[in-house]
Amino acid sequence: MWHLYFILDLASLSIPFLFSFHPKLQFYKLWKYFFPATLLMMAFFVTWDVIFTHNGFWGFNEAYLSGIRLGNLPIEEWLFFICIPYACLFTVYSFKNLLPKFKLSEKATSNIYFSLQTILILVLLYNYNRWYTAVNFGYAVILLAWIFNNERDLLKEFLPVFAILLIPFFIVNGFLTGSWIDEQVVWYNDAENLGVRIGTVPIEDSIYALTMLLTVFLLMEKLKSWNSKRIQD
């Protein structure tokens, strides 16, 4: 099963990639924004990953890996940061194109935002000494606050689609964390997280996914806006 993580990466990417050329979606036209935005996201998230792996906050089971590494991370982990955001941002922009009214109201966005921030801050205050929880929730608080106050419409569009994306997210992460297979592909040191799991998936992973994808979405929209202004000028 050395190829399992690699297969999960490619399976996540395959259908979104093929449908990127559909005339009603044309996600390929957004590649010039997606790839720079993803590289910027990776500059932070991969650095975070490298440090946490080095310190044993999480790690990888060699039985499910090809053995190819860049730095201290398996090549499959690097691909994760490209394939998963690609599949998810393809979905976000597909909803924007096909169902432009599929978004939250101002009131619903505010209610979700303040509820989520309250939970994140309270958990953070009581678990600041757990590295995965602290860094993960801390970044989420900052990112959500900035977007809510400066680019609120992005949350209106992103949050309902993210709720749908949680379904395939828990399936993929379920495999990675030991559901339906003999061992974990990715293991976690529970001393550095809350120890709360949905199935086999640490609860922090859902916030990690939220911030990773929202970071790419924000950067893509910023790059699109800057490009439009440049063309107009």
PDB file of C-alpha atoms in Angstrom:
ATOM      1  CA  MET A   1       0.000   0.000   0.000  1.00  0.00           C
ATOM      2  CA  TRP A   2       3.000   2.335  -0.398  1.00  0.00           C
ATOM      3  CA  HIS A   3       1.101   4.209  -3.082  1.00  0.00           C
ATOM      4  CA  LEU A   4      -2.052   4.975  -1.032  1.00  0.00           C
ATOM      5  CA  TYR A   5      -1.299   8.619  -0.196  1.00  0.00           C
ATOM      6  CA  PHE A   6      -0.191   9.258  -3.781  1.00  0.00           C
ATOM      7  CA  ILE A   7      -3.433   7.731  -5.120  1.00  0.00           C
ATOM      8  CA  LEU A   8      -5.527   9.870  -2.760  1.00  0.00           C
ATOM      9  CA  ASP A   9      -3.754  12.990  -4.061  1.00  0.00           C
ATOM     10  CA  LEU A  10      -4.306  12.091  -7.716  1.00  0.00           C
ATOM     11  CA  ALA A  11      -7.885  10.910  -7.165  1.00  0.00           C
ATOM     12  CA  SER A  12      -8.736  14.234  -5.535  1.00  0.00           C
ATOM     13  CA  LEU A  13      -7.248  16.111  -8.481  1.00  0.00           C
ATOM     14  CA  SER A  14      -8.402  13.981 -11.424  1.00  0.00           C
ATOM     15  CA  ILE A  15     -12.074  14.890 -11.943  1.00  0.00           C
ATOM     16  CA  PRO A  16     -11.667  18.609 -11.111  1.00  0.00           C
ATOM     17  CA  PHE A  17      -8.727  18.788 -13.530  1.00  0.00           C
ATOM     18  CA  LEU A  18     -10.682  17.157 -16.356  1.00  0.00           C
ATOM     19  CA  PHE A  19     -13.702  19.413 -15.816  1.00  0.00           C
ATOM     20  CA  SER A  20     -11.486  22.516 -15.656  1.00  0.00           C
ATOM     21  CA  PHE A  21     -11.854  22.713 -19.440  1.00  0.00           C
ATOM     22  CA  HIS A  22     -15.657  22.482 -19.480  1.00  0.00           C
ATOM     23  CA  PRO A  23     -17.006  25.493 -21.424  1.00  0.00           C
ATOM     24  CA  LYS A  24     -19.295  26.541 -18.559  1.00  0.00           C
ATOM     25  CA  LEU A  25     -16.557  26.308 -15.930  1.00  0.00           C
ATOM     26  CA  GLN A  26     -13.240  27.140 -17.639  1.00  0.00           C
ATOM     27  CA  PHE A  27     -11.278  26.932 -14.418  1.00  0.00           C
ATOM     28  CA  TYR A  28      -8.094  26.678 -16.478  1.00  0.00           C
ATOM     29  CA  LYS A  29      -8.432  30.401 -17.114  1.00  0.00           C
ATOM     30  CA  LEU A  30      -7.889  30.958 -13.387  1.00  0.00           C
ATOM     31  CA  TRP A  31      -4.648  28.980 -13.262  1.00  0.00           C
ATOM     32  CA  LYS A  32      -2.685  32.236 -13.496  1.00  0.00           C
ATOM     33  CA  TYR A  33      -4.220  33.155 -10.129  1.00  0.00           C
ATOM     34  CA  PHE A  34      -4.498  29.709  -8.573  1.00  0.00           C
ATOM     35  CA  PHE A  35      -0.862  28.636  -8.833  1.00  0.00           C
ATOM     36  CA  PRO A  36       0.712  31.859  -7.473  1.00  0.00           C
ATOM     37  CA  ALA A  37      -1.876  31.918  -4.684  1.00  0.00           C
ATOM     38  CA  THR A  38      -1.145  28.276  -3.841  1.00  0.00           C
ATOM     39  CA  LEU A  39       2.609  28.868  -3.801  1.00  0.00           C
ATOM     40  CA  LEU A  40       2.111  31.771  -1.390  1.00  0.00           C
ATOM     41  CA  MET A  41      -0.078  29.591   0.819  1.00  0.00           C
ATOM     42  CA  MET A  42       2.534  26.820   0.727  1.00  0.00           C
ATOM     43  CA  ALA A  43       5.272  29.211   1.834  1.00  0.00           C
ATOM     44  CA  PHE A  44       3.468  29.380   5.183  1.00  0.00           C
ATOM     45  CA  PHE A  45       1.778  25.980   5.432  1.00  0.00           C
ATOM     46  CA  VAL A  46       4.742  23.887   4.250  1.00  0.00           C
ATOM     47  CA  THR A  47       7.061  25.743   6.634  1.00  0.00           C
ATOM     48  CA  TRP A  48       4.568  24.990   9.411  1.00  0.00           C
ATOM     49  CA  ASP A  49       4.451  21.348   8.268  1.00  0.00           C
ATOM     50  CA  VAL A  50       8.237  21.005   8.209  1.00  0.00           C
ATOM     51  CA  ILE A  51       8.621  22.435  11.720  1.00  0.00           C
ATOM     52  CA  PHE A  52       5.847  20.298  13.192  1.00  0.00           C
ATOM     53  CA  THR A  53       7.183  17.146  11.546  1.00  0.00           C
ATOM     54  CA  HIS A  54      10.700  17.882  12.809  1.00  0.00           C
ATOM     55  CA  ASN A  55       9.390  18.302  16.359  1.00  0.00           C
ATOM     56  CA  GLY A  56       7.246  15.168  16.299  1.00  0.00           C
ATOM     57  CA  PHE A  57       3.888  16.928  16.533  1.00  0.00           C
ATOM     58  CA  TRP A  58       2.822  14.736  13.613  1.00  0.00           C
ATOM     59  CA  GLY A  59       4.525  12.362  11.192  1.00  0.00           C
ATOM     60  CA  PHE A  60       4.100   9.867   8.378  1.00  0.00           C
ATOM     61  CA  ASN A  61       3.926   6.082   8.094  1.00  0.00           C
ATOM     62  CA  GLU A  62       6.530   4.914   5.587  1.00  0.00           C
ATOM     63  CA  ALA A  63       4.435   1.826   4.753  1.00  0.00           C
ATOM     64  CA  TYR A  64       2.048   4.072   2.790  1.00  0.00           C
ATOM     65  CA  LEU A  65       4.657   6.281   1.116  1.00  0.00           C
ATOM     66  CA  SER A  66       6.855   6.073  -1.967  1.00  0.00           C
ATOM     67  CA  GLY A  67       9.974   6.962   0.040  1.00  0.00           C
ATOM     68  CA  ILE A  68      10.683  10.107  -2.003  1.00  0.00           C
ATOM     69  CA  ARG A  69      11.210  13.143   0.217  1.00  0.00           C
ATOM     70  CA  LEU A  70      11.807  16.863  -0.181  1.00  0.00           C
ATOM     71  CA  GLY A  71      13.232  18.227   3.024  1.00  0.00           C
ATOM     72  CA  ASN A  72      11.727  16.149   5.797  1.00  0.00           C
ATOM     73  CA  LEU A  73       8.347  15.812   4.040  1.00  0.00           C
ATOM     74  CA  PRO A  74       7.268  12.968   1.735  1.00  0.00           C
ATOM     75  CA  ILE A  75       6.538  13.978  -1.857  1.00  0.00           C
ATOM     76  CA  GLU A  76       2.918  12.957  -1.271  1.00  0.00           C
ATOM     77  CA  GLU A  77       2.601  15.668   1.385  1.00  0.00           C
ATOM     78  CA  TRP A  78       3.871  18.304  -1.039  1.00  0.00           C
ATOM     79  CA  LEU A  79       1.325  17.114  -3.616  1.00  0.00           C
ATOM     80  CA  PHE A  80      -1.403  17.373  -0.962  1.00  0.00           C
ATOM     81  CA  PHE A  81      -0.903  21.152  -0.857  1.00  0.00           C
ATOM     82  CA  ILE A  82      -1.522  21.360  -4.615  1.00  0.00           C
ATOM     83  CA  CYS A  83      -4.099  18.657  -5.330  1.00  0.00           C
ATOM     84  CA  ILE A  84      -6.497  19.336  -2.451  1.00  0.00           C
ATOM     85  CA  PRO A  85      -6.638  23.132  -2.927  1.00  0.00           C
ATOM     86  CA  TYR A  86      -7.062  22.613  -6.680  1.00  0.00           C
ATOM     87  CA  ALA A  87     -10.042  20.306  -6.208  1.00  0.00           C
ATOM     88  CA  CYS A  88     -11.621  22.556  -3.599  1.00  0.00           C
ATOM     89  CA  LEU A  89     -11.085  25.892  -5.335  1.00  0.00           C
ATOM     90  CA  PHE A  90     -12.393  24.350  -8.554  1.00  0.00           C
ATOM     91  CA  THR A  91     -15.545  23.549  -6.579  1.00  0.00           C
ATOM     92  CA  VAL A  92     -15.793  27.047  -5.102  1.00  0.00           C
ATOM     93  CA  TYR A  93     -15.541  28.707  -8.513  1.00  0.00           C
ATOM     94  CA  SER A  94     -17.904  26.178 -10.073  1.00  0.00           C
ATOM     95  CA  PHE A  95     -20.554  27.277  -7.585  1.00  0.00           C
ATOM     96  CA  LYS A  96     -19.726  30.923  -8.334  1.00  0.00           C
ATOM     97  CA  ASN A  97     -20.285  30.301 -12.058  1.00  0.00           C
ATOM     98  CA  LEU A  98     -23.230  27.925 -12.006  1.00  0.00           C
ATOM     99  CA  LEU A  99     -25.050  28.970  -8.825  1.00  0.00           C
ATOM    100  CA  PRO A 100     -24.093  32.600  -8.164  1.00  0.00           C
ATOM    101  CA  LYS A 101     -26.928  32.977  -5.630  1.00  0.00           C
ATOM    102  CA  PHE A 102     -25.578  30.111  -3.516  1.00  0.00           C
ATOM    103  CA  LYS A 103     -24.219  32.335  -0.782  1.00  0.00           C
ATOM    104  CA  LEU A 104     -24.968  33.339   2.771  1.00  0.00           C
ATOM    105  CA  SER A 105     -26.925  36.405   3.781  1.00  0.00           C
ATOM    106  CA  GLU A 106     -25.257  39.222   5.690  1.00  0.00           C
ATOM    107  CA  LYS A 107     -26.965  38.120   8.910  1.00  0.00           C
ATOM    108  CA  ALA A 108     -26.054  34.445   8.505  1.00  0.00           C
ATOM    109  CA  THR A 109     -22.443  35.340   7.736  1.00  0.00           C
ATOM    110  CA  SER A 110     -22.207  37.512  10.838  1.00  0.00           C
ATOM    111  CA  ASN A 111     -23.807  34.862  13.054  1.00  0.00           C
ATOM    112  CA  ILE A 112     -21.470  32.129  11.816  1.00  0.00           C
ATOM    113  CA  TYR A 113     -18.454  34.407  12.073  1.00  0.00           C
ATOM    114  CA  PHE A 114     -19.067  35.524  15.654  1.00  0.00           C
ATOM    115  CA  SER A 115     -20.018  32.018  16.788  1.00  0.00           C
ATOM    116  CA  LEU A 116     -16.919  30.480  15.216  1.00  0.00           C
ATOM    117  CA  GLN A 117     -14.612  33.190  16.533  1.00  0.00           C
ATOM    118  CA  THR A 118     -16.005  32.801  20.039  1.00  0.00           C
ATOM    119  CA  ILE A 119     -15.354  29.052  19.981  1.00  0.00           C
ATOM    120  CA  LEU A 120     -11.876  29.440  18.479  1.00  0.00           C
ATOM    121  CA  ILE A 121     -10.794  32.103  20.971  1.00  0.00           C
ATOM    122  CA  LEU A 122     -12.127  30.260  24.014  1.00  0.00           C
ATOM    123  CA  VAL A 123     -10.492  26.988  22.968  1.00  0.00           C
ATOM    124  CA  LEU A 124      -7.265  28.851  22.188  1.00  0.00           C
ATOM    125  CA  LEU A 125      -7.173  30.543  25.599  1.00  0.00           C
ATOM    126  CA  TYR A 126      -7.515  27.215  27.407  1.00  0.00           C
ATOM    127  CA  ASN A 127      -5.157  25.280  25.119  1.00  0.00           C
ATOM    128  CA  TYR A 128      -2.420  27.759  24.221  1.00  0.00           C
ATOM    129  CA  ASN A 129       0.192  25.188  25.268  1.00  0.00           C
ATOM    130  CA  ARG A 130      -0.882  22.664  22.599  1.00  0.00           C
ATOM    131  CA  TRP A 131       1.073  23.560  19.491  1.00  0.00           C
ATOM    132  CA  TYR A 132      -1.265  22.273  16.780  1.00  0.00           C
ATOM    133  CA  THR A 133      -4.325  23.790  18.434  1.00  0.00           C
ATOM    134  CA  ALA A 134      -2.594  27.090  19.204  1.00  0.00           C
ATOM    135  CA  VAL A 135      -1.067  27.754  15.784  1.00  0.00           C
ATOM    136  CA  ASN A 136      -4.087  26.418  13.910  1.00  0.00           C
ATOM    137  CA  PHE A 137      -6.762  28.297  15.845  1.00  0.00           C
ATOM    138  CA  GLY A 138      -4.617  31.411  16.219  1.00  0.00           C
ATOM    139  CA  TYR A 139      -4.157  31.730  12.476  1.00  0.00           C
ATOM    140  CA  ALA A 140      -7.867  31.064  11.924  1.00  0.00           C
ATOM    141  CA  VAL A 141      -8.840  33.886  14.307  1.00  0.00           C
ATOM    142  CA  ILE A 142      -6.566  36.364  12.524  1.00  0.00           C
ATOM    143  CA  LEU A 143      -7.521  35.305   8.993  1.00  0.00           C
ATOM    144  CA  LEU A 144     -11.269  35.268   9.643  1.00  0.00           C
ATOM    145  CA  ALA A 145     -11.150  38.632  11.412  1.00  0.00           C
ATOM    146  CA  TRP A 146      -9.303  40.279   8.533  1.00  0.00           C
ATOM    147  CA  ILE A 147     -11.604  38.864   5.867  1.00  0.00           C
ATOM    148  CA  PHE A 148     -14.778  39.641   7.845  1.00  0.00           C
ATOM    149  CA  ASN A 149     -13.738  43.279   8.229  1.00  0.00           C
ATOM    150  CA  ASN A 150     -12.275  43.794   4.767  1.00  0.00           C
ATOM    151  CA  GLU A 151     -13.609  41.179   2.297  1.00  0.00           C
ATOM    152  CA  ARG A 152     -16.841  39.937   3.858  1.00  0.00           C
ATOM    153  CA  ASP A 153     -18.379  38.892   0.549  1.00  0.00           C
ATOM    154  CA  LEU A 154     -15.707  36.201   0.261  1.00  0.00           C
ATOM    155  CA  LEU A 155     -17.025  34.550   3.409  1.00  0.00           C
ATOM    156  CA  LYS A 156     -20.575  34.692   2.036  1.00  0.00           C
ATOM    157  CA  GLU A 157     -19.441  32.725  -1.014  1.00  0.00           C
ATOM    158  CA  PHE A 158     -16.885  30.443   0.607  1.00  0.00           C
ATOM    159  CA  LEU A 159     -18.526  29.184   3.791  1.00  0.00           C
ATOM    160  CA  PRO A 160     -21.559  27.369   2.283  1.00  0.00           C
ATOM    161  CA  VAL A 161     -19.354  25.614  -0.279  1.00  0.00           C
ATOM    162  CA  PHE A 162     -16.858  24.695   2.425  1.00  0.00           C
ATOM    163  CA  ALA A 163     -19.680  23.037   4.363  1.00  0.00           C
ATOM    164  CA  ILE A 164     -20.193  20.754   1.345  1.00  0.00           C
ATOM    165  CA  LEU A 165     -16.461  20.206   0.905  1.00  0.00           C
ATOM    166  CA  LEU A 166     -16.249  18.882   4.468  1.00  0.00           C
ATOM    167  CA  ILE A 167     -17.827  15.631   3.222  1.00  0.00           C
ATOM    168  CA  PRO A 168     -14.992  14.629   0.833  1.00  0.00           C
ATOM    169  CA  PHE A 169     -12.525  16.197   3.273  1.00  0.00           C
ATOM    170  CA  PHE A 170     -13.500  13.777   6.037  1.00  0.00           C
ATOM    171  CA  ILE A 171     -13.385  10.863   3.591  1.00  0.00           C
ATOM    172  CA  VAL A 172      -9.839  11.670   2.391  1.00  0.00           C
ATOM    173  CA  ASN A 173      -8.589  12.583   5.857  1.00  0.00           C
ATOM    174  CA  GLY A 174     -10.316   9.519   7.233  1.00  0.00           C
ATOM    175  CA  PHE A 175      -8.109   7.345   5.050  1.00  0.00           C
ATOM    176  CA  LEU A 176      -5.028   9.348   6.011  1.00  0.00           C
ATOM    177  CA  THR A 177      -5.738   9.045   9.736  1.00  0.00           C
ATOM    178  CA  GLY A 178      -6.523   5.336   9.768  1.00  0.00           C
ATOM    179  CA  SER A 179     -10.176   4.836   8.866  1.00  0.00           C
ATOM    180  CA  TRP A 180     -10.767   1.768   6.685  1.00  0.00           C
ATOM    181  CA  ILE A 181      -7.061   0.823   6.640  1.00  0.00           C
ATOM    182  CA  ASP A 182      -4.815  -1.093   9.043  1.00  0.00           C
ATOM    183  CA  GLU A 183      -2.632   1.819  10.165  1.00  0.00           C
ATOM    184  CA  GLN A 184      -2.483   5.599   9.970  1.00  0.00           C
ATOM    185  CA  VAL A 185      -0.817   7.265   6.994  1.00  0.00           C
ATOM    186  CA  VAL A 186      -0.453  10.443   9.044  1.00  0.00           C
ATOM    187  CA  TRP A 187      -0.121  10.133  12.828  1.00  0.00           C
ATOM    188  CA  TYR A 188      -0.583  12.875  15.413  1.00  0.00           C
ATOM    189  CA  ASN A 189       0.940  13.487  18.820  1.00  0.00           C
ATOM    190  CA  ASP A 190      -2.245  14.036  20.854  1.00  0.00           C
ATOM    191  CA  ALA A 191      -0.304  15.951  23.505  1.00  0.00           C
ATOM    192  CA  GLU A 192      -0.153  18.811  20.974  1.00  0.00           C
ATOM    193  CA  ASN A 193      -3.857  18.822  20.012  1.00  0.00           C
ATOM    194  CA  LEU A 194      -7.209  18.587  21.798  1.00  0.00           C
ATOM    195  CA  GLY A 195      -7.441  14.812  21.422  1.00  0.00           C
ATOM    196  CA  VAL A 196     -10.949  15.248  20.019  1.00  0.00           C
ATOM    197  CA  ARG A 197     -11.584  13.322  16.799  1.00  0.00           C
ATOM    198  CA  ILE A 198     -14.421  13.007  14.324  1.00  0.00           C
ATOM    199  CA  GLY A 199     -14.014   9.368  13.445  1.00  0.00           C
ATOM    200  CA  THR A 200     -10.225   9.219  13.224  1.00  0.00           C
ATOM    201  CA  VAL A 201      -9.764  12.848  12.101  1.00  0.00           C
ATOM    202  CA  PRO A 202      -8.511  15.384  14.700  1.00  0.00           C
ATOM    203  CA  ILE A 203     -10.982  18.252  15.054  1.00  0.00           C
ATOM    204  CA  GLU A 204      -8.129  20.688  14.334  1.00  0.00           C
ATOM    205  CA  ASP A 205      -7.866  19.322  10.784  1.00  0.00           C
ATOM    206  CA  SER A 206     -11.224  20.885   9.858  1.00  0.00           C
ATOM    207  CA  ILE A 207      -9.955  24.331  10.883  1.00  0.00           C
ATOM    208  CA  TYR A 208      -6.664  23.627   9.102  1.00  0.00           C
ATOM    209  CA  ALA A 209      -8.612  22.884   5.918  1.00  0.00           C
ATOM    210  CA  LEU A 210     -10.728  26.014   6.378  1.00  0.00           C
ATOM    211  CA  THR A 211      -7.754  28.320   6.678  1.00  0.00           C
ATOM    212  CA  MET A 212      -5.676  26.634   3.964  1.00  0.00           C
ATOM    213  CA  LEU A 213      -8.461  26.875   1.387  1.00  0.00           C
ATOM    214  CA  LEU A 214      -9.661  30.301   2.491  1.00  0.00           C
ATOM    215  CA  THR A 215      -6.095  31.613   2.213  1.00  0.00           C
ATOM    216  CA  VAL A 216      -5.886  30.442  -1.412  1.00  0.00           C
ATOM    217  CA  PHE A 217      -9.357  31.844  -2.202  1.00  0.00           C
ATOM    218  CA  LEU A 218      -8.486  35.232  -0.701  1.00  0.00           C
ATOM    219  CA  LEU A 219      -5.186  35.414  -2.576  1.00  0.00           C
ATOM    220  CA  MET A 220      -6.821  34.391  -5.866  1.00  0.00           C
ATOM    221  CA  GLU A 221      -9.445  37.105  -5.538  1.00  0.00           C
ATOM    222  CA  LYS A 222      -6.787  39.665  -4.653  1.00  0.00           C
ATOM    223  CA  LEU A 223      -4.677  38.690  -7.657  1.00  0.00           C
ATOM    224  CA  LYS A 224      -7.739  38.889  -9.909  1.00  0.00           C
ATOM    225  CA  SER A 225      -8.564  42.354  -8.558  1.00  0.00           C
ATOM    226  CA  TRP A 226      -5.008  43.630  -8.980  1.00  0.00           C
ATOM    227  CA  ASN A 227      -4.867  42.270 -12.516  1.00  0.00           C
ATOM    228  CA  SER A 228      -8.166  43.957 -13.442  1.00  0.00           C
ATOM    229  CA  LYS A 229      -6.929  47.288 -12.089  1.00  0.00           C
ATOM    230  CA  ARG A 230      -3.670  46.908 -13.985  1.00  0.00           C
ATOM    231  CA  ILE A 231      -5.515  46.262 -17.251  1.00  0.00           C
ATOM    232  CA  GLN A 232      -7.827  49.248 -16.685  1.00  0.00           C
ATOM    233  CA  ASP A 233      -4.874  51.533 -15.953  1.00  0.00           C
TER     234      ASP A 233
END
